[in-house]
Each structure stands twice: as structure tokens, then as C-alpha cells.
Amino acid sequence: MSTLSVPIKIFFHPTTTTSSFLHSQFQTKPQTLTFIPTRTPTIRASASASENPQKQHQKEQKSPPNAANTASDADKGIDPAGFLTKRGISHKAFGQFLRERYKALKDLKDEIFNRHANLKEMASGFELLGMHRHPEHRVDYMEWAPGARYCAIVADFNGWSPTENCAREGYFGHDDYGYWFIILQDNLREGEEPDELYFQQYNYVDDYDKGDSGITIDEIFKKANDEYWQPGEDRYLNNRLEGPVKLYEEIFGPNGPQTMEELGDIPDAETRYKEWVEKHGPSRYAVIDEGKEYDIFNVIVDPEWNERIRALKPPIPYWFETRKGRKAWLKKYIPGIPHGSKYRVYFNTANGPLERVPAWATYVQPGGDGVPACAIHWEPSPEQAYKWKNKSPEVPKSLRMYEAHVGISGSEPKISSFNDFTDKVLPHIKEAGYNAIQLIGVVEHKDYFTVGYRVTNFYAVSSRYGTPEDFKRLVDEAHGLGLLVFLEIVHSYAAADEMVGLSMFDGSNDCYFHSGKRGQHKFWGTRMFKYGDPDVLHFLLSNLNWWITEYQIDGFHFHSVSSMLYTHNGFASFTGDLEEYCNQYIDRDAQLYLILANEILHALYPNIITIAEDATFYPGLCEPTSQGGLGFDYYVNLSVPEMWSTFLESVPDLEWSMTKIVNTLISSREHADRMLMYTENHNQSISGRQSFAEILFGRIDKHSHHYKESLQRGSSLHKMIRLITFTTGCRAYLNFMGNEFGHPKRVEFPTSSNNNSYSLANRQWDLLEKDGIHRDLFSFDKDMMKLDENLRVLSRRIPNFHHVNDSSMVISYIRGPLLFVFNFHPTNSYDSYSIGVDEAGEYQVILNTDEIKYGGQGILKEDQYLQRTVSRRVDGLRNCLLVSLPSRTAQVYKLRRILRI
């Protein structure tokens, strides 16, 4: 629960005393209150005089932050189709599409700046919307529901009454944009008196134990006045009637004129001032107008005095001194909505009344099994709120990412919690050598079997795993272990649920989503966002910022970007022709959202990392937005795990094509430095599919006489596939939880088809406590991670594949000082196989998949680990090594010593 402080904007005039300033804030109601739904509410309280309206008008006429500067886009380094030029691509239609998209982006920003001060404010809607504790002993609630006619909070604290806490159309609580505003006042305790000050504020969170200094309000006002004014400056303000009384006495007193003729003409103010100066001498504090009728704003002030007054700062510290502490608040008030209260939002719509879980709720009970869905007001006391201990680690040069699902992370057949994950899984990830975690299924979703992809509440962590404080602890402990924390975010679609989700939120079909067929995913039954609506953008962009601000997330994996980019949701055949990326099936609004998301995230948080999951390899996915790209840091290579899955399931070992393996691994060399590689992720284990380990080991009969041979085959291929994928990828690699030790079972979430069983919705961590193949595979995976940690494999230039032989089934490549050699042949071993190298010298084996400690046979002996080059040209390189290659093994050589010939 964040504390929302409403800024007070004061038009301050030199003749305003501190006393009048403070009293205007606390003892009198403001004269005007302007409620702007998408910006911070601004209270304008008039003092003794107002600001010059001419100057105010000039301020309003200032150009918005996005106004065109004198410099052109080219001068700023912006080229809407720049990445095409960089890559030497000439395609008129696609280039024109990029330029039109850039123009649409500028128009969209103009529209945003008409309603928001800047893009940061656009992405900070969570500071206003939802439930927020206000310093003035109340809670403010704001919701966007343009289709509603009436809005109220129904909750356990008001007996679920739709009339107790409400805001109606046409009143202060509703505006033209469709935003509703409800104030939930704290209740005065029995026997307590109302606050003396109208705007009495309380400190709830920051320095909550400070306040109640014992100094009275009058003493504070006196201290402020004594510091602010010099002697004599506040004479008129303390004796406001002195001047009018003297003037009245002069004109209408017994010694004054008796007729209009005797009164004569009253000279102008400047003449009167000069006459007064002749008698009394000049006054530093006197002011006169400019002689204009009704001119009460523009005044001529003594320059020296005016400069001194303008140098003074408003007495804000004295204002803060009037605040009271949390203890005083609890003594006087009962919270209007207590921590842990259950509530929903109630709407009257054209189709009748309905109740919804608020869209901006930060903690939700999604319902089920007869329990109605509701939001939970989360406002723990400062003593109970989680206190961060660790900062985010620095972003490493290469990412070794560990993908995990909290719910299935335990050994027992039940849903695991955030605390279980923190205590048991985080130490394992650290030991395994990974430096980042990617969490899936964290955002609240009603149905557990959806793995978390049908999101219902975008601002809430899933309550089935624990509380918001528990998740903060998980992230904080991960940071303490040096692990970055990434979140898989689903902004490509949303659950179709109505009560707990966003579908039909305000009774209309097009509040957050498209209406008609376009608002429905073609195959998944989910709802598709209306990215062209500024309020939907406000919701989604703020959601990204929320997870970073509230939970200190280090990056996002954008799920199923293909579903966003195309109106056919990516379910179409692609030939690679650029025409397919700029035709009528492109959702340009979705692209503009992704561009804005990346621009805002990278501007606000320079170290943030964004990853795109796009099976169509959209051009410019990881190019800078200034050059026509979408601005992501990485994209996922989905073709590699599909290739390995196909080979293992349907291609005999002898028919594996080395050429196809290499071509798939390096299919996008121009973007290799932005590619996230993985052997298998959760997709290979979920939705009725099998993990690679289950394919390799699951069909082995322990009683068969081929058992050892089959086990050796599975172990060897498991290590080789992971090693070649890991070392040919670029700066990012991903592994799904349990695959590092060859988890023998797939993942199957409880559904009606399996009698809601949790038997496969867990991980068998106990396998690591026993001697055997799984502990051996884990040892290999740890040493593979150390290879990058110690020798920076992933951060080096992309590998040079210089030997690819389909007949011998041998692949070799060089990366930095390392030589990688793979023999995929199921039966053939080679004693002196020639592999070309560029540098003459001594090469030492530093990693061998066939070592006994990794579950291998140990065919290659240690005296064979050191090899010296032969001066013979092989593979187009000047020298070669004659290496021993046992079947189904791989070795990594490091150049130890260079020989000068």
C-alpha cells in the first residue's frame, strides 16, 4: 500500500502572510477543486491576491513536452527506417510502412501529452487508480469504467451495501473520461473530537513514529511568520481595516467634505502615492496599480523588496510540522477500510447492475469452489510491511537464466508458496551457477491449470502462492544472492472471465478490448486488448512500471508477441517476404504500444531488460526505436528447441543432419547478439508434451539387457544437446526448472482430465540426493555454467563453424580461445580426427561430456587431454589437431600456449 500525497499548488503573492497561507490549507475549504482523472488532483487555493492572469495564460500557451524542436528528426539521430539501411535491405512497401508508423507514433504522443505531463506520468497510473491511503485520514479509490452510470464500493466493512460508499454520474466523483472517484473517510473513535485543522494530515508510513511534537498550531504559525516577514512587512495584513478606516474617516468623517463639489476629483493612485511620499518619505512596502480599471493583479512593487520576497521559499517545513504521527491517527480514528478487508466495485450499467473485482487491485482472491472473487485491501502496518535489504545486482555481460514456476517448485503434490521457493529453490539456483531467474505464472490468474497465461488481475501477485510481502522477500533474497529477477508478462491477451477479469468490465464489450471477432483470440478463447485506446495504454504501461516500482523487477519477458503483432494472432504461414510484415493483417496499434513500452522502460530504468517471444521473427524486433525497431533487448529463438524435439521424437540417431543443426543454431546471424537460446523450456514439458529427459529416459526398461546402453545414450545426448545450444548462443541462455538434472517427468497441472491430480505438478528434488544419472547431469550443468562464468563464452563474438561433416556426424567451431568438438555419431569413434585451428600451440581439454563424474564412460584418458597442433592446413585453417572422438561425446579445448613457428 503506497501513501498518496496530494500536491497543493499555491498562487503565492508577496502580501500573503504565512499565517494566512497555513490557515488557508487547514482551516478553510479551498475555493476551487479541479479533478483531472489522468493526472494528479490539483487544489488551487486563493490567497490575498492571485497570480497575474496574463502570465498564467502565457504558461498555458507553452508548447507541450513533445512539441517539435528546431532540430529535425535527422538531427536527433532518428531514422524511421534506419535499420533497413544498416542491413542493406531495400523494400519500398516496408520502408513506407515504417515511416507511416513513426508518424502515427508522433500523433499518439501528441494525444498522450494533451492529457499527461510526460510519458512517466502516463506510465504511473497506479499512483492514483485503485485504493490509496491519503494523508488526510482517508482512503481514495479511483476506477476507469466509461460505460457505467453509477459506481460504489461494496465490501465486508459496509455490509456489501451498494449505497454506503458511492459516486454518481454528474457529481464530483465522475468525469468525462469515464473515471470514478470515491472517498472512504476514516471513522472517528467514540469520545474523540474532530481535528482542529480542516486539512489535518497524518504520517502513516515514512517516519511514521515521528509527529505530535507537542507544539500548538498557533506556535507553529508564529514561528513561520517570524522567520518569513521582517518587522513592519505584515502590518497591513495584520491590520487589514486600518487603511479603509482612515480613508472612510477622511472622506466621510466630521472634518471631511460635505458635498460632492467639495469632494472634487480623486487623483489617481500614483499621484496620491507621490503626495504621500512628500509628507512621509518613500515606503519600501507600498504598492500601486497601473491605473487600469479593475486592475487588481498587475502591481508596481519596490524592486528591492520584490526581489527579497521572491527569493523566499514557501514555509512548507512548517506545514509538515503540523502533521501528526501514526499513533495519533490510530488513537483518533478507526480505518475506514481496514487492512485485509474484502471488497468489489459495484456498477449500474445500461444492462443492469454488476459487480467486478477492481482492475487496479493489488491483491485478489480469485474465487472458486463456491468462494466469490474479491479484492483484498492490502495495507500492512509499517512494522509488518516488508523492508528491502538488497539492491538489484549489476546486469552481467551474459545472462544465464533459470526459468521457474513457483507453484510446481516443491517436491510435494501441492501448490508451493513464495516462501518455499525463497528458502529451498533460490539456493539451488545459485549453486547451479545461474545469474538470473525468469518467473512464470506470478501475476494473478483464476485457473491454475492455465499456468498463469490467462491473467485476470494484472496488478496482483497470485494469492495462491502467498502475499505481496512474501513476493517482495523472494525478489529481495534473489538480489542478495546476485540473481536478477525477470517476470514473464502477458500483455498479448487476457482471460475472458468477467467477475474477476477485465472482460465486460463496465458492462460494455469494448472497455479494455476490441469488440466483435477482433476482440477474441482465434484459438485460445482469450480477449485481445484495444491498444489504440489511450486509457488502455495507460493501464498497460502503468502495469509495467508498477512491477518495477513495487517489486523491483529487473526485466520482462513479453509472452506471445506474435499474438499482438497480427490480427490473425500469428497463426499464418510465413515465407520471409517483408510484405508479410506490413500488410493488412498487421496490428499497428500493438506495435506502437510495444515501442512506447520499450522507450519508457529504458528511459526510466536504463538497466531494464526486455525480451520478446515472437515465433515470426518480426523485422526490427531488437533494433532501437529511433531506427525503426521495436526496441527489445533480446528475442527468443523458438526454432532451436523445436528442432531438438523433432530429432529426439521422430528422427533416428543415424539420420540426424549436422548441417540442419548448425543452420538452425545460427539461423539469424545478423541478430545473434540479441538472441536468447534454450534447449527446452516449459513449453516442452507442459500441455501434454514431454521433457527431453522423459523422451530419453522415460521409455527405458530397467530389466532390459539394453538398459545400460539406453541410459548411456540418453545421458550423452542430454549433455551434448545442452552444451552445443549453450555455447553457440549469444549473450543469453535459458533453462527450465529441473531440466538441468534431467527431470524424468513432464509437468501436468491439475485438471478434470486427470482428476485434479498434483502428482505431476511438482519437481523431484530428491533425485539430487541420490547417486545416479540425475546428480551426474547436474554436475555437468554446473560446470557448463562455470565455463561461461570463468571464460565469458556467451559474451564473446558469435562462433565460427569451420567443420560440419554429415557423414562423420562431427561438428566443430571456435569461439575465442576455445575449440568445441562434437561427435554425434551413435556408434563410430575416431582416434585421430583432423580438426582445423588457426593458432598453432597446445590445446587442453577443459570440459569432456564423457567423464565418469558426469555419468560418462571415461574413454578419453587424462593423458589425451593435452594436444599439440600439427602444421597442416585443414578446414581452411593453417593448423590442425588430431583428436580422439568417442561416439556421442563432446570436448571443449582451450588454447594454453601459442607456438611461434
CSV table of C-alpha atoms in Angstrom, one decimal, residues 363-369 376 405-409 414-420 440-457 460-468 470-471 497 500 749-750 758:
chain,number,residue,atom,x,y,z
A,363,TYR,CA,-4.1,-8.4,-4.0
A,364,VAL,CA,-7.0,-10.6,-5.1
A,365,GLN,CA,-8.8,-13.7,-4.0
A,366,PRO,CA,-9.8,-15.1,-7.5
A,367,GLY,CA,-12.6,-17.2,-6.2
A,368,GLY,CA,-13.6,-20.8,-7.0
A,369,ASP,CA,-15.2,-23.7,-5.2
A,376,ILE,CA,-8.3,-7.7,-0.6
A,405,HIS,CA,7.1,-21.7,-11.8
A,406,VAL,CA,6.6,-21.1,-8.1
A,407,GLY,CA,3.5,-23.4,-7.8
A,408,ILE,CA,5.3,-26.5,-9.0
A,409,SER,CA,8.6,-25.8,-7.4
A,414,LYS,CA,0.5,-29.4,-3.8
A,415,ILE,CA,0.9,-25.7,-4.7
A,416,SER,CA,4.2,-24.4,-3.3
A,417,SER,CA,4.5,-20.9,-1.9
A,418,PHE,CA,6.7,-17.9,-2.4
A,419,ASN,CA,8.4,-18.6,0.9
A,420,ASP,CA,9.0,-22.3,0.0
A,440,ILE,CA,6.2,-17.5,-14.9
A,441,GLY,CA,2.7,-17.6,-13.6
A,442,VAL,CA,3.2,-15.0,-10.9
A,443,VAL,CA,0.5,-12.5,-12.0
A,444,GLU,CA,-2.9,-13.4,-10.6
A,445,HIS,CA,-5.0,-15.8,-12.7
A,446,LYS,CA,-8.2,-17.5,-11.8
A,447,ASP,CA,-7.4,-21.0,-13.2
A,448,TYR,CA,-4.3,-22.7,-12.0
A,449,PHE,CA,-4.2,-25.1,-15.0
A,450,THR,CA,-3.6,-22.2,-17.4
A,451,VAL,CA,0.0,-21.9,-15.9
A,452,GLY,CA,-0.7,-18.2,-15.4
A,453,TYR,CA,-1.2,-17.2,-19.0
A,454,ARG,CA,-4.9,-16.3,-18.7
A,455,VAL,CA,-4.3,-13.3,-16.5
A,456,THR,CA,-7.3,-11.9,-14.6
A,457,ASN,CA,-5.7,-9.2,-12.4
A,460,ALA,CA,-1.7,-8.5,-8.3
A,461,VAL,CA,0.6,-11.4,-7.4
A,462,SER,CA,-1.2,-14.7,-7.3
A,463,SER,CA,-2.6,-15.1,-3.8
A,464,ARG,CA,-2.3,-18.9,-4.1
A,465,TYR,CA,1.4,-18.5,-3.5
A,466,GLY,CA,1.3,-16.0,-0.7
A,467,THR,CA,1.1,-12.3,0.0
A,468,PRO,CA,2.7,-9.3,-1.7
A,470,ASP,CA,6.2,-12.7,0.5
A,471,PHE,CA,6.9,-12.0,-3.1
A,497,ASP,CA,-13.5,-14.0,-17.1
A,500,VAL,CA,-12.6,-11.4,-11.6
A,749,PHE,CA,-1.3,-29.2,-13.9
A,750,PRO,CA,-4.4,-30.5,-12.1
A,758,TYR,CA,-1.0,-32.8,-8.4
